[in-house]
Coordinates of C-alpha atoms in Angstrom, one line a residue:
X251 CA -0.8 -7.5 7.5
X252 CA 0.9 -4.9 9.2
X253 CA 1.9 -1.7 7.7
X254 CA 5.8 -1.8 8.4
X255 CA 5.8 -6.1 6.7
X256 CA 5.6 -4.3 3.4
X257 CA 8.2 -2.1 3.1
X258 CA 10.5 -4.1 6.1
X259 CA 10.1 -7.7 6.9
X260 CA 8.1 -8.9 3.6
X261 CA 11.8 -7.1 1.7
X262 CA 14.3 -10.0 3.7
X263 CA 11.8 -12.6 3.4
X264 CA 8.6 -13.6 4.6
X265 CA 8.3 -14.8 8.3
X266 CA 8.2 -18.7 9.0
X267 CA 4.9 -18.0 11.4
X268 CA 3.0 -16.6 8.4
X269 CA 4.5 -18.4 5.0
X270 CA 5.5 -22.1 6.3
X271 CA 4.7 -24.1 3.0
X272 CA 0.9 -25.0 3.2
X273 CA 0.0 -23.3 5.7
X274 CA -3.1 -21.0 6.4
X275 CA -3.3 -18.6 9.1
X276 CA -6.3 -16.8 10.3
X277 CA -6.4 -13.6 12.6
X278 CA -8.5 -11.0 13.5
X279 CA -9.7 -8.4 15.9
X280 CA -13.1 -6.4 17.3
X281 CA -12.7 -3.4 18.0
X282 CA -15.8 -1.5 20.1
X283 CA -16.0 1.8 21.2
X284 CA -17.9 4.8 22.4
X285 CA -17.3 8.8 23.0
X286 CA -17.9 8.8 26.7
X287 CA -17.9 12.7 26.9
X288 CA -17.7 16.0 24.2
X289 CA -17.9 19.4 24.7
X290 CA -21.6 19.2 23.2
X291 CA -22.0 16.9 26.3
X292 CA -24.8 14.7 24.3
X293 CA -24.6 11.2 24.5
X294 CA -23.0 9.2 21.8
X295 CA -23.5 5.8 20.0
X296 CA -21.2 2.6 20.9
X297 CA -19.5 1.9 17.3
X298 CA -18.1 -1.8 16.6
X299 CA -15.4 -2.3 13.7
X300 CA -14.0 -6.6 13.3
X301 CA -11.2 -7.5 11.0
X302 CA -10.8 -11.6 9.8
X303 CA -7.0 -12.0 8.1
X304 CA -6.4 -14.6 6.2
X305 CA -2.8 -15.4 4.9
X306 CA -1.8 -18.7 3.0
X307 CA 1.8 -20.0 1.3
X308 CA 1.1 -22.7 -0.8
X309 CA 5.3 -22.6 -1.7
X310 CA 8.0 -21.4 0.5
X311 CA 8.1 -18.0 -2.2
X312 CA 5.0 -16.9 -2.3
X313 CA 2.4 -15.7 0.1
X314 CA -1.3 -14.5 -0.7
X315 CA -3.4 -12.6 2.1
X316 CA -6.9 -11.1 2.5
X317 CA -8.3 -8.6 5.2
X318 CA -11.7 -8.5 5.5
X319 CA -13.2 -5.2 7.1
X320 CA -16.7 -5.3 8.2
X321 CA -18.2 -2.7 10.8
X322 CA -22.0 -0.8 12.0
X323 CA -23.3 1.7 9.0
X324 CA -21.4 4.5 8.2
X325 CA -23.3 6.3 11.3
X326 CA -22.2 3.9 13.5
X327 CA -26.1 3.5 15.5
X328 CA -26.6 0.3 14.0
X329 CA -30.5 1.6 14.0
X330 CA -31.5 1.3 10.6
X331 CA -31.6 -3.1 10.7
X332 CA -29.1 -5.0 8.8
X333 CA -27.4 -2.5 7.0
X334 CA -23.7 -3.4 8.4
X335 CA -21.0 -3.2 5.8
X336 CA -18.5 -5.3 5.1
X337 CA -15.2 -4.6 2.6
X338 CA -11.6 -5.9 1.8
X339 CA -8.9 -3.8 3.3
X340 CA -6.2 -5.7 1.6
X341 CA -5.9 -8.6 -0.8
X342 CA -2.3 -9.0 -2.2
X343 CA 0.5 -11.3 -2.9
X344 CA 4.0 -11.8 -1.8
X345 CA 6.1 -13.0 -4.0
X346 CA 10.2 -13.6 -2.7
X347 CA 11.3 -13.3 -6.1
X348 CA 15.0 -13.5 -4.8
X349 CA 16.6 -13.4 -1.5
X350 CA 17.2 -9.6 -1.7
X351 CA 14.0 -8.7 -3.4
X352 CA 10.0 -9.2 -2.8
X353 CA 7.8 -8.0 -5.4
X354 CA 4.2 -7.3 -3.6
X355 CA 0.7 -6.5 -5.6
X356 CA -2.9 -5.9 -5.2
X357 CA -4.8 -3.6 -2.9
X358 CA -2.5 -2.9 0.4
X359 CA -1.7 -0.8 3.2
X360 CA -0.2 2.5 2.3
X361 CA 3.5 1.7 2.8
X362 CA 4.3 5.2 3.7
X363 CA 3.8 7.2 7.0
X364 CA 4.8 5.7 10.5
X365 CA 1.1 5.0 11.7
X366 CA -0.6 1.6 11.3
X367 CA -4.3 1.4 9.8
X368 CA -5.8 -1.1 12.4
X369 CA -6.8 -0.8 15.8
X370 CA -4.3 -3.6 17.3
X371 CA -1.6 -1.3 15.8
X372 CA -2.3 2.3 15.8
X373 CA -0.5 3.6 19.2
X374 CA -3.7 5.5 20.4
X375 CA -7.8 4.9 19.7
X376 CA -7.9 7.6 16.6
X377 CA -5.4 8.2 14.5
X378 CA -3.4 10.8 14.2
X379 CA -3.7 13.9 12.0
X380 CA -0.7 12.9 9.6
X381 CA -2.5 9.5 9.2
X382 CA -5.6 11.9 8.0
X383 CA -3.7 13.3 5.3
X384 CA -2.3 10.3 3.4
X385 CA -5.9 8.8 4.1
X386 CA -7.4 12.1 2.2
X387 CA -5.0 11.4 -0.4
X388 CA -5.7 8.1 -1.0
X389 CA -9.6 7.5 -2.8
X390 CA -9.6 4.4 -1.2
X391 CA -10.8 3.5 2.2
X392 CA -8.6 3.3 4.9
X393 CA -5.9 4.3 3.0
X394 CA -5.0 1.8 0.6
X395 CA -3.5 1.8 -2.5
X396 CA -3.6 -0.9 -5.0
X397 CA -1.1 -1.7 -7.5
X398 CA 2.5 -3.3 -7.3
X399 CA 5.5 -3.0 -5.1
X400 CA 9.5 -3.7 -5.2
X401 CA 11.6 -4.1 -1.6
X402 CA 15.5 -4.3 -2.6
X403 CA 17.0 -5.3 0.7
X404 CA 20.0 -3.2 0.5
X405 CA 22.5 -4.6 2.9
X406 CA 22.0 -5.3 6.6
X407 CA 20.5 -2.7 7.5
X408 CA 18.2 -0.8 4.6
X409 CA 15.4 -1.7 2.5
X410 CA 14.6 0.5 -0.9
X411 CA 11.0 0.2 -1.9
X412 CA 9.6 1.2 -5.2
X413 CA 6.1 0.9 -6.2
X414 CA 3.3 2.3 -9.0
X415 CA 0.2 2.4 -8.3
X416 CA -2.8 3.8 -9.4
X417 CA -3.7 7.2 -9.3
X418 CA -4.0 7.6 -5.1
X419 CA -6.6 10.6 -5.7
X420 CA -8.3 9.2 -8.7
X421 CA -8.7 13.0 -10.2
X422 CA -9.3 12.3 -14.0
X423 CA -7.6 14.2 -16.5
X424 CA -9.7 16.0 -19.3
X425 CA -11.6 13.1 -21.3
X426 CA -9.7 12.6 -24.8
X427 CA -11.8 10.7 -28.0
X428 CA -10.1 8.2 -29.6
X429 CA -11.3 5.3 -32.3
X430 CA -12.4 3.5 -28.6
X431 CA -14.4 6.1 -27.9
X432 CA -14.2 8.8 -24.5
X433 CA -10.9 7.4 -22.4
X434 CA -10.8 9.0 -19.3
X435 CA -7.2 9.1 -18.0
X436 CA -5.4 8.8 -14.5
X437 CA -1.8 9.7 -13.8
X438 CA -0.3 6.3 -11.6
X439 CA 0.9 7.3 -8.4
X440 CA 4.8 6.4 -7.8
X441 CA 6.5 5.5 -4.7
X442 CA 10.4 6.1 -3.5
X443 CA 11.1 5.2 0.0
X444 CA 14.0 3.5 2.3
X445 CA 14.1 2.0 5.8
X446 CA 17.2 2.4 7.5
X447 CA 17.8 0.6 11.0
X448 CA 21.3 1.7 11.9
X449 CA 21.3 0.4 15.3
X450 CA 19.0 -2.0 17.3
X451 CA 15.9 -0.2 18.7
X452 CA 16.3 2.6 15.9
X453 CA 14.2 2.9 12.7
X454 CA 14.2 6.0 10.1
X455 CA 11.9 6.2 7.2
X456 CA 12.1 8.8 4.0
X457 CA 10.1 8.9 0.9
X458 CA 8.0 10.3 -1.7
X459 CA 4.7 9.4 -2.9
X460 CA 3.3 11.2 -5.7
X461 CA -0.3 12.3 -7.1
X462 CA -2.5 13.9 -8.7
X463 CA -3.8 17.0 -7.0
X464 CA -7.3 18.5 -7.4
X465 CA -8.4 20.0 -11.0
X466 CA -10.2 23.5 -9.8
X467 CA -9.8 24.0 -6.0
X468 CA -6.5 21.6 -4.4
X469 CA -8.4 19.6 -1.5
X470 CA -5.6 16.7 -1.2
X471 CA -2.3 16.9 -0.4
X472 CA -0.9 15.8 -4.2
X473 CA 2.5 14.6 -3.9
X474 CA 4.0 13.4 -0.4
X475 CA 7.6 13.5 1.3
X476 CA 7.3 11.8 4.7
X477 CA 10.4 11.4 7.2
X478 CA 9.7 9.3 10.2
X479 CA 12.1 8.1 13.1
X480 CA 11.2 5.5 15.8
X481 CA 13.5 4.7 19.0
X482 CA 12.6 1.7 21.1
X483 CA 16.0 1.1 22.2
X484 CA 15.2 1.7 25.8
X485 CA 13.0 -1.3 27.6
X486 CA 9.1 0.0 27.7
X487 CA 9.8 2.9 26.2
X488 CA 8.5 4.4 22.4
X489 CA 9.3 7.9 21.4
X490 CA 8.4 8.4 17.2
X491 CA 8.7 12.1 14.9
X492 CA 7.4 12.2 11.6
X493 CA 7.5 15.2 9.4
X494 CA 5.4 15.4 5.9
X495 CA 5.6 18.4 3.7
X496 CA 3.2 18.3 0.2
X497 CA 3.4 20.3 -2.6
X498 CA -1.0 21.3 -2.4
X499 CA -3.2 22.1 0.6
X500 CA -0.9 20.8 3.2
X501 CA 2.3 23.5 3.8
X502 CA 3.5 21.2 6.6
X503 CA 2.4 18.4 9.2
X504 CA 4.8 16.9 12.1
X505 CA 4.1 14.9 15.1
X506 CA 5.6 14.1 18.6
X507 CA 4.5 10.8 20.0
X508 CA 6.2 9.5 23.9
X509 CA 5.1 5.9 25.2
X510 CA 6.1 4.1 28.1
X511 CA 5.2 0.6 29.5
X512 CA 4.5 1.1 33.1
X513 CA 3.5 -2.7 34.1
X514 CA 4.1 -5.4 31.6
X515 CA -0.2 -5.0 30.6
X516 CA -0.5 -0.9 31.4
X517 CA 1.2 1.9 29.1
X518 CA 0.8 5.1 28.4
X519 CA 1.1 7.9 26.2
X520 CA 0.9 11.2 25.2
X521 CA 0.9 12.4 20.9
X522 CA 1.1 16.1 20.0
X523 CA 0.4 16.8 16.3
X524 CA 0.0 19.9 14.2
X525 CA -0.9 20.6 10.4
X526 CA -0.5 23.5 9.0
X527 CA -2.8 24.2 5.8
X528 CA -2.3 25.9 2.3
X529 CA -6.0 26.9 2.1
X530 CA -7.5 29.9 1.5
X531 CA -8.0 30.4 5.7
X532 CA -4.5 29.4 6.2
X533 CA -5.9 26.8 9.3
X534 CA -3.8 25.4 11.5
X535 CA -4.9 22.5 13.7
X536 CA -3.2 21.3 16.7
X537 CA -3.9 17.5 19.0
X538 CA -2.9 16.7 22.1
X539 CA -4.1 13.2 22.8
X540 CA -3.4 11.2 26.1
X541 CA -3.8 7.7 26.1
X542 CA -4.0 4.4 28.9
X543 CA -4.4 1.0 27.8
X544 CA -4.6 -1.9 30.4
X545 CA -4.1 -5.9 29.0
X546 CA -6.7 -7.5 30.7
X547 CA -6.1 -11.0 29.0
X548 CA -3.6 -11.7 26.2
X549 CA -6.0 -11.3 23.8
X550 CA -8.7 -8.3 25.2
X551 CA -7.2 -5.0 26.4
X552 CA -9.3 -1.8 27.3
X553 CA -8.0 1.6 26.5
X554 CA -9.2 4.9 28.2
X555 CA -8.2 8.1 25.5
X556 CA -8.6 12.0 26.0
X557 CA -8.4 13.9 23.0
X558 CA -7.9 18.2 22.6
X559 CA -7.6 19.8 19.0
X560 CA -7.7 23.5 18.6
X561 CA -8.4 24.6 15.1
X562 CA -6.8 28.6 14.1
X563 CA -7.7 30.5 10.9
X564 CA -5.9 33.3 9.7
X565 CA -8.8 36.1 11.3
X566 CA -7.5 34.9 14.7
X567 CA -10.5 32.7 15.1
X568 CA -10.1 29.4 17.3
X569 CA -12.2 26.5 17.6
X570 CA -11.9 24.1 20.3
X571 CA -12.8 20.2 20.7
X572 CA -12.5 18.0 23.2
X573 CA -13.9 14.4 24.1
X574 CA -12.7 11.1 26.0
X575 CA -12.9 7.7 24.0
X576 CA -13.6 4.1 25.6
X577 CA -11.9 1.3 23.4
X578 CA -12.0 -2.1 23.9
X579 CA -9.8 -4.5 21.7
X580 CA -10.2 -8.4 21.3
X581 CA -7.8 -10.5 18.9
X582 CA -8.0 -13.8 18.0

């Protein structure tokens, strides 16, 4: 499921190719890839991630979807036998509860931020270092979030979402006793966002996710505000901002992202980012990240990515990083 259905196209209803009564639709991806070169200039492991999606509408109202995730060990050399893992990235439900309204629940994508969690979506072969800080946020993997979601179609051209989930950092509050015994308490996490498309080719996003934020020293970014605009009202071309501000650890995070479609199956393009921290070295970290992807079948497209971050602390000292990325994706 892709990030955008939740707060967007699951909120007017859900689409005929995925929710046709009785139905079952399956989909997937492999992604493989490697670090061709680094500054350390040692040679580095081939990685393999793979993705089954299932999602199934026994009614014309109600949809229910699972993503499987299952990829090498968490060191990607696939050395150590059969140690490969396998989790769900998503398993919720879709409910059309009226024709303005979709109530969504379970374990799902985080709705906010512009960039996608999977490989088929994500505009470049990492991710980008806004994309890092709602997945610090979030104690789940790949930043999910589980819990339950409201998307109000407000007219023809907005959609309100509201959702509570639980707490997105997990940080316990002090243990209280009760006649149960030790309850360990969790503040939910709350969500307020819109989706505004005032013109064809032109989508804005605002909202506010909240949590908790570390107990002793802040290490997440606690509460959220995320603005993100996407124009793709000129054919072959992408150009997307997003700004996040948080209220711990982050002061402020924006990035620039231009795409263009050179042949129908080759496009390129070229992502700046910068985070600014609120930790006791006051780093800031800038990316530059240039990427080619070439279609060489509908469903198998190779992707060549070169990827710069410079890293300042508030002594003046820089670090430097550098490497080029070899992706290949196949969907089915």
């Amino acid at each position: 499921m892709k990030k955008r259905l939740i707060a967007i196209a699951v909120a007017a209803a859900i689409t005929p190719a995925i929710a046709a009564a009785g139905s079952a639709n399956i989909s997937g991806f492999v992604d493989i890839y490697t670090t061709l070169a680094t500054d350390d200039g040692k040679e580095k492991y081939f990685l393999a991630d793979g993705e089954v999606d299932v999602r199934n509408a026994l009614t014309d109202s109600v949809t229910v979807g699972m993503d499987l995730d299952i990829s090498l060990v968490s060191s990607g050399t696939a050395v150590a036998g059969k140690a490969d893992s396998g989790q769900i990235e998503q398993a919720f439900f879709a409910w059309k509860a009226a024709d303005m309204l979709t109530v969504l629940g379970g374990v799902m994508n985080n709705p906010l931020g512009w960039e996608a969690e999977d490989a088929p979506d994500m505009p470049t072969t990492t991710h980008g270092q806004l994309h890092g800080v709602f997945d610090a946020q979030t104690a789940q993997d790949g930043n999910n979030t589980t819990g339950l979601a409201a998307a109000i179609k407000a007219g023809d051209m907005a959609t309100v979402t509201l959702g509570v989930f639980n707490d997105n950092t997990l940080i316990t509050k002090p243990a209280t006793a009760t006649t149960y015994g030790i309850v360990t308490e969790y503040e939910n996490s709350l969500l307020a966002m819109v989706n505004v498309t005032p013109m064809a080719g032109l989508a804005i996003e605002a909202g506010l996710l909240t949590a908790e934020p570390g107990t002793t020293v802040d290490t997440v970014a606690g509460d959220i505000m995320d603005l993100n605009v996407e124009f793709t009202g000129v054919p072959d071309l992408k150009v997307a901002f997003e700004y996040l501000t948080a209220d711990e650890y982050y002061d402020s995070a924006y990035q620039i992202l231009v795409g263009y479609n050179i042949l129908p199956n080759f496009g390129v393009i070229a992502r700046m980012d910068n985070v600014s921290m609120d930790d006791a070295a006051n780093t800031e970290t800038s990316t530059t990240t240039l990427y080619a992807s070439y279609g060489i079948a509908d469903n198998l497209s190779v992707a060549l990515e070169f990827w710069s971050t410079e890293t300042e602390d508030n002594t003046g000292t820089t670090y430097e990083n550098d490497a080029v990325n070899l992706e290949f994706i196949a969907k089915f």
